[in-house]
Structure formats: structure tokens, C-alpha cells
PDB file of C-alpha atoms in Angstrom:
ATOM      1  CA  UNK A  13       0.052  -0.584   0.281  1.00 46.00           C
ATOM      2  CA  UNK A  14       2.598   2.390   0.265  1.00 43.00           C
ATOM      3  CA  UNK A  15       4.143   1.527  -2.322  1.00 49.00           C
ATOM      4  CA  UNK A  16       0.114   2.085  -4.357  1.00 50.00           C
ATOM      5  CA  UNK A  17       0.550   5.402  -3.036  1.00 46.00           C
ATOM      6  CA  UNK A  18       3.994   6.310  -3.838  1.00 46.00           C
ATOM      7  CA  UNK A  19       2.979   6.291  -6.940  1.00 53.00           C
ATOM      8  CA  UNK A  20      -0.271   8.658  -6.476  1.00 53.00           C
ATOM      9  CA  UNK A  21       1.551  11.040  -5.217  1.00 48.00           C
ATOM     10  CA  UNK A  22       4.053  11.311  -7.748  1.00 55.00           C
ATOM     11  CA  UNK A  23       0.880  11.444 -10.967  1.00 56.00           C
ATOM     12  CA  UNK A  24      -0.603  13.425  -9.166  1.00 55.00           C
ATOM     13  CA  UNK A  25       3.169  15.050  -8.919  1.00 50.00           C
ATOM     14  CA  UNK A  26       2.731  15.311 -12.912  1.00 56.00           C
ATOM     15  CA  UNK A  27      -0.940  15.780 -12.628  1.00 55.00           C
ATOM     16  CA  UNK A  28      -0.139  19.400 -10.960  1.00 51.00           C
ATOM     17  CA  UNK A  29       2.491  19.905 -13.862  1.00 53.00           C
ATOM     18  CA  UNK A  30       0.511  20.353 -16.106  1.00 51.00           C
ATOM     19  CA  UNK A  31      -2.338  22.578 -14.402  1.00 50.00           C
ATOM     20  CA  UNK A  32       0.656  24.538 -13.608  1.00 50.00           C
ATOM     21  CA  UNK A  33       0.492  25.754 -16.996  1.00 52.00           C
ATOM     22  CA  UNK A  34      -3.297  26.856 -16.540  1.00 47.00           C
ATOM     23  CA  UNK A  35      -2.418  28.974 -14.179  1.00 45.00           C
ATOM     24  CA  UNK A  36       0.425  31.540 -16.157  1.00 42.00           C
ATOM     25  CA  UNK A  37      -0.792  35.094 -16.722  1.00 40.00           C
ATOM     26  CA  UNK A  38      -1.276  35.467 -20.273  1.00 39.00           C
ATOM     27  CA  UNK A  39      -4.276  36.602 -21.374  1.00 38.00           C
ATOM     28  CA  UNK A  40      -8.013  34.577 -22.732  1.00 38.00           C
ATOM     29  CA  UNK A  41      -8.217  35.427 -25.389  1.00 38.00           C
ATOM     30  CA  UNK A  42     -11.525  33.871 -27.586  1.00 36.00           C
ATOM     31  CA  UNK A  43     -10.477  36.272 -30.610  1.00 37.00           C
ATOM     32  CA  UNK A  44      -9.338  35.170 -33.971  1.00 37.00           C
ATOM     33  CA  UNK A  45      -5.603  34.630 -34.399  1.00 38.00           C
ATOM     34  CA  UNK A  46      -5.850  37.838 -36.548  1.00 38.00           C
ATOM     35  CA  UNK A  47      -6.397  40.151 -33.998  1.00 37.00           C
ATOM     36  CA  UNK A  48      -4.179  42.714 -32.596  1.00 38.00           C
ATOM     37  CA  UNK A  49      -2.668  42.466 -29.041  1.00 39.00           C
ATOM     38  CA  UNK A  50      -4.208  44.689 -26.549  1.00 38.00           C
ATOM     39  CA  UNK A  51      -2.793  47.597 -26.253  1.00 38.00           C
ATOM     40  CA  UNK A  52      -3.588  47.599 -22.656  1.00 38.00           C
ATOM     41  CA  UNK A  53      -0.729  45.222 -21.782  1.00 40.00           C
ATOM     42  CA  UNK A  54       1.990  45.933 -19.127  1.00 40.00           C
ATOM     43  CA  UNK A  55       3.930  42.801 -21.041  1.00 42.00           C
ATOM     44  CA  UNK A  56       5.203  43.711 -24.487  1.00 42.00           C
ATOM     45  CA  UNK A  57       6.940  40.643 -26.107  1.00 45.00           C
ATOM     46  CA  UNK A  58       8.837  41.405 -29.304  1.00 44.00           C
ATOM     47  CA  UNK A  59       7.660  39.013 -32.285  1.00 41.00           C
ATOM     48  CA  UNK A  60       8.987  35.705 -32.884  1.00 40.00           C
ATOM     49  CA  UNK A  61      11.649  35.394 -34.963  1.00 46.00           C
ATOM     50  CA  UNK A  62      10.799  33.047 -36.925  1.00 47.00           C
ATOM     51  CA  UNK A  63       7.079  34.402 -37.069  1.00 61.00           C
ATOM     52  CA  UNK A  64       5.103  37.776 -36.248  1.00 81.00           C
ATOM     53  CA  UNK A  65       3.189  35.927 -33.432  1.00 90.00           C
ATOM     54  CA  UNK A  66       4.514  37.506 -29.830  1.00 92.00           C
ATOM     55  CA  UNK A  67       4.399  35.608 -27.090  1.00 92.00           C
ATOM     56  CA  UNK A  68       1.667  36.980 -25.112  1.00 92.00           C
ATOM     57  CA  UNK A  69      -0.818  35.755 -28.208  1.00 91.00           C
ATOM     58  CA  UNK A  70       1.134  32.034 -28.503  1.00 91.00           C
ATOM     59  CA  UNK A  71       0.966  32.158 -24.373  1.00 90.00           C
ATOM     60  CA  UNK A  72      -3.115  32.800 -24.820  1.00 89.00           C
ATOM     61  CA  UNK A  73      -3.704  30.173 -27.396  1.00 87.00           C
ATOM     62  CA  UNK A  74      -0.886  27.038 -25.335  1.00 85.00           C
ATOM     63  CA  UNK A  75      -3.057  27.935 -21.911  1.00 83.00           C
ATOM     64  CA  UNK A  76      -6.535  28.037 -23.685  1.00 80.00           C
ATOM     65  CA  UNK A  77      -5.254  24.272 -24.260  1.00 75.00           C
ATOM     66  CA  UNK A  78      -4.869  23.209 -21.251  1.00 71.00           C
ATOM     67  CA  UNK A  79      -7.147  24.865 -19.492  1.00 72.00           C
ATOM     68  CA  UNK A  80      -9.650  23.477 -21.408  1.00 60.00           C
ATOM     69  CA  UNK A  81      -8.402  19.902 -20.132  1.00 60.00           C
ATOM     70  CA  UNK A  82      -7.720  21.064 -16.652  1.00 66.00           C
ATOM     71  CA  UNK A  83     -10.854  18.975 -15.049  1.00 64.00           C
ATOM     72  CA  UNK A  84      -9.688  15.698 -16.404  1.00 68.00           C
ATOM     73  CA  UNK A  85      -6.510  16.418 -15.130  1.00 71.00           C
ATOM     74  CA  UNK A  86      -7.611  16.532 -11.233  1.00 72.00           C
ATOM     75  CA  UNK A  87      -9.844  13.292 -11.843  1.00 78.00           C
ATOM     76  CA  UNK A  88      -6.330  11.537 -12.706  1.00 79.00           C
ATOM     77  CA  UNK A  89      -5.236  10.878  -9.611  1.00 78.00           C
ATOM     78  CA  UNK A  90      -8.629   9.085  -8.066  1.00 83.00           C
ATOM     79  CA  UNK A  91      -8.199   6.733 -11.851  1.00 88.00           C
ATOM     80  CA  UNK A  92      -4.626   5.932 -10.614  1.00 84.00           C
ATOM     81  CA  UNK A  93      -5.550   4.848  -7.018  1.00 82.00           C
ATOM     82  CA  UNK A  94      -9.041   2.989  -8.528  1.00 88.00           C
ATOM     83  CA  UNK A  95      -6.462   1.418 -10.872  1.00 89.00           C
ATOM     84  CA  UNK A  96      -8.241   2.578 -13.756  1.00 91.00           C
ATOM     85  CA  UNK A  97      -5.358   2.834 -16.371  1.00 92.00           C
ATOM     86  CA  UNK A  98      -7.022   3.052 -19.044  1.00 94.00           C
ATOM     87  CA  UNK A  99      -8.864   6.215 -17.945  1.00 92.00           C
ATOM     88  CA  UNK A 100      -5.207   7.880 -17.181  1.00 89.00           C
ATOM     89  CA  UNK A 101      -4.001   6.826 -20.792  1.00 91.00           C
ATOM     90  CA  UNK A 102      -6.934   7.779 -22.325  1.00 91.00           C
ATOM     91  CA  UNK A 103      -7.339  11.144 -20.783  1.00 87.00           C
ATOM     92  CA  UNK A 104      -3.442  12.490 -21.714  1.00 88.00           C
ATOM     93  CA  UNK A 105      -3.568  11.292 -24.432  1.00 89.00           C
ATOM     94  CA  UNK A 106      -5.977  13.532 -25.432  1.00 86.00           C
ATOM     95  CA  UNK A 107      -4.174  16.386 -23.510  1.00 84.00           C
ATOM     96  CA  UNK A 108      -1.424  15.675 -25.721  1.00 88.00           C
ATOM     97  CA  UNK A 109      -3.171  15.631 -28.757  1.00 90.00           C
ATOM     98  CA  UNK A 110      -4.686  18.915 -27.589  1.00 86.00           C
ATOM     99  CA  UNK A 111      -1.393  19.852 -27.182  1.00 87.00           C
ATOM    100  CA  UNK A 112       0.223  19.383 -30.567  1.00 91.00           C
ATOM    101  CA  UNK A 113      -2.774  20.661 -32.137  1.00 91.00           C
ATOM    102  CA  UNK A 114      -2.014  24.963 -30.251  1.00 90.00           C
ATOM    103  CA  UNK A 115       1.238  23.533 -30.927  1.00 93.00           C
ATOM    104  CA  UNK A 116       0.501  23.859 -34.670  1.00 94.00           C
ATOM    105  CA  UNK A 117      -1.219  26.958 -34.533  1.00 92.00           C
ATOM    106  CA  UNK A 118       1.290  29.158 -32.950  1.00 93.00           C
ATOM    107  CA  UNK A 119       3.760  30.267 -35.354  1.00 94.00           C
ATOM    108  CA  UNK A 120       6.260  31.990 -32.291  1.00 93.00           C
ATOM    109  CA  UNK A 121       9.204  29.636 -32.539  1.00 93.00           C
ATOM    110  CA  UNK A 122       9.483  29.881 -28.393  1.00 92.00           C
ATOM    111  CA  UNK A 123       6.486  29.352 -27.194  1.00 91.00           C
ATOM    112  CA  UNK A 124       5.328  26.202 -30.464  1.00 93.00           C
ATOM    113  CA  UNK A 125       8.869  24.918 -28.273  1.00 93.00           C
ATOM    114  CA  UNK A 126       8.007  25.103 -25.425  1.00 91.00           C
ATOM    115  CA  UNK A 127       4.402  23.598 -26.228  1.00 90.00           C
ATOM    116  CA  UNK A 128       5.625  21.082 -28.351  1.00 93.00           C
ATOM    117  CA  UNK A 129       8.078  19.468 -25.832  1.00 92.00           C
ATOM    118  CA  UNK A 130       5.378  19.745 -23.440  1.00 88.00           C
ATOM    119  CA  UNK A 131       3.468  17.586 -25.290  1.00 89.00           C
ATOM    120  CA  UNK A 132       5.711  15.145 -26.134  1.00 93.00           C
ATOM    121  CA  UNK A 133       6.581  14.885 -22.096  1.00 91.00           C
ATOM    122  CA  UNK A 134       2.519  14.386 -21.342  1.00 88.00           C
ATOM    123  CA  UNK A 135       3.026  11.623 -24.348  1.00 92.00           C
ATOM    124  CA  UNK A 136       6.002  10.044 -22.555  1.00 93.00           C
ATOM    125  CA  UNK A 137       3.186  10.018 -19.142  1.00 88.00           C
ATOM    126  CA  UNK A 138       0.637   8.404 -21.333  1.00 90.00           C
ATOM    127  CA  UNK A 139       2.811   5.854 -22.553  1.00 93.00           C
ATOM    128  CA  UNK A 140       3.140   4.379 -18.596  1.00 91.00           C
ATOM    129  CA  UNK A 141      -0.169   3.776 -18.672  1.00 91.00           C
ATOM    130  CA  UNK A 142      -0.864   2.451 -21.576  1.00 89.00           C
ATOM    131  CA  UNK A 143      -0.573  -1.638 -21.570  1.00 87.00           C
ATOM    132  CA  UNK A 144      -1.130  -1.707 -18.354  1.00 91.00           C
ATOM    133  CA  UNK A 145      -4.597  -3.902 -17.944  1.00 94.00           C
ATOM    134  CA  UNK A 146      -7.387  -1.449 -15.451  1.00 94.00           C
ATOM    135  CA  UNK A 147      -6.811  -2.794 -11.758  1.00 91.00           C
ATOM    136  CA  UNK A 148      -3.119  -3.789 -11.616  1.00 92.00           C
ATOM    137  CA  UNK A 149      -2.028  -2.897  -9.157  1.00 87.00           C
ATOM    138  CA  UNK A 150       1.499  -5.363  -9.640  1.00 89.00           C
ATOM    139  CA  UNK A 151       2.303  -4.390 -13.123  1.00 88.00           C
ATOM    140  CA  UNK A 152       1.735  -0.733 -12.496  1.00 85.00           C
ATOM    141  CA  UNK A 153       3.828  -1.013  -9.311  1.00 85.00           C
ATOM    142  CA  UNK A 154       6.978  -2.156 -11.293  1.00 88.00           C
ATOM    143  CA  UNK A 155       7.037   1.307 -13.740  1.00 88.00           C
ATOM    144  CA  UNK A 156       7.018   3.203  -9.969  1.00 84.00           C
ATOM    145  CA  UNK A 157      11.056   4.843 -11.586  1.00 89.00           C
ATOM    146  CA  UNK A 158       9.943   5.441 -14.818  1.00 91.00           C
ATOM    147  CA  UNK A 159       6.651   7.017 -13.688  1.00 87.00           C
ATOM    148  CA  UNK A 160       9.049   8.973 -10.994  1.00 87.00           C
ATOM    149  CA  UNK A 161      11.683  10.037 -14.262  1.00 91.00           C
ATOM    150  CA  UNK A 162       8.991  11.331 -16.192  1.00 90.00           C
ATOM    151  CA  UNK A 163       6.873  13.078 -13.323  1.00 86.00           C
ATOM    152  CA  UNK A 164       9.570  15.138 -13.506  1.00 88.00           C
ATOM    153  CA  UNK A 165      10.318  15.866 -17.473  1.00 90.00           C
ATOM    154  CA  UNK A 166       6.875  16.768 -17.103  1.00 86.00           C
ATOM    155  CA  UNK A 167       6.706  19.380 -14.471  1.00 85.00           C
ATOM    156  CA  UNK A 168      10.439  20.555 -15.587  1.00 88.00           C
ATOM    157  CA  UNK A 169       8.071  20.797 -19.021  1.00 87.00           C
ATOM    158  CA  UNK A 170       5.421  22.777 -17.654  1.00 83.00           C
ATOM    159  CA  UNK A 171       7.404  25.476 -16.148  1.00 86.00           C
ATOM    160  CA  UNK A 172       9.679  26.709 -18.453  1.00 87.00           C
ATOM    161  CA  UNK A 173       6.141  27.301 -20.214  1.00 85.00           C
ATOM    162  CA  UNK A 174       4.704  28.854 -17.111  1.00 86.00           C
ATOM    163  CA  UNK A 175       7.942  30.614 -16.939  1.00 88.00           C
ATOM    164  CA  UNK A 176       7.673  31.754 -20.244  1.00 87.00           C
ATOM    165  CA  UNK A 177       3.866  32.459 -20.360  1.00 87.00           C
ATOM    166  CA  UNK A 178       4.378  34.179 -17.297  1.00 84.00           C
TER     167      UNK A 178
END
């Protein structure tokens, strides 16, 4: 039971790292990508070298993509503790797809790179749960080291995204 608690905690830390991105101070944007940046913004970001999208606008797109799935992420710890590994893999897979889609919409190379890295790490995190039969805690406990390593990578990628978009 002690190992299971450690695994649930590690999975929860990975999920929290992902939700931390949605707390960034980038403005929410519901308008089209062609709208002009807000003149009242305190942060003035230069356009990206490989695109004309500002860091602020790119972060708004990235933040919206992560925020849209935050409610799913808050339930991952419960799903892990209940042994619903298929559901966990599906939720993380959906987040990975959402991050990939958002990255494809971003022309700012700095934000695109950070979001792409975050998406890759989320995909790695989802892969841990893929193939583990629901309820098979023994098989899941064999993945402790991998879970801890990937959780840290997700947290690092999430922190980089947060720092960029704050």
C-alpha cells in the first residue's frame, strides 16, 4: 500500500505540473488569431524571429489548450488510485493531442517549442499507463522509476511553459 501511495503521489505531481501551465498570466483569448494584441498589456513582447506572433498571443493559445482539459487532469489521481489505467492513458492522450494541435496553431518559435516539449512529455507520461491492465497494481508498481522520471520531466516542461508565459 505504501508503494501505491507513492505512485499515486507521483502521478498527481505530474498532473499538477500540467495544470500549473493554465495558471500563467497570459490573457484569455476568444477572438480569432488575426486580432491585434491588447494595447493595455503590461508585458510587451517582441514578435518571434520565425513568425509574427507575439509571445503573449502564443501563450494565450497555449494556455487555452491546457485550461480546456484541466478538469480531466484533476481526476487522474482518483483514476490511478482506483486502477483505471485505461482512462488515465486516454485522458493524457487527449491532452497530448490538444497540446499538439495548439502547437500547430502557434507561429512563435519559442512558445511553440516549449509547448511541443510539454506535449511530448505528456505523451511519455501517457505511455506509462498504456498497456497496463485496469486494476493490475502489481504491473503498475513495476513502473515506479519510470513514473518518477517522467513526472519530473513533465514538471520541468510545465515550469518552462509557465515561466515563458508569466
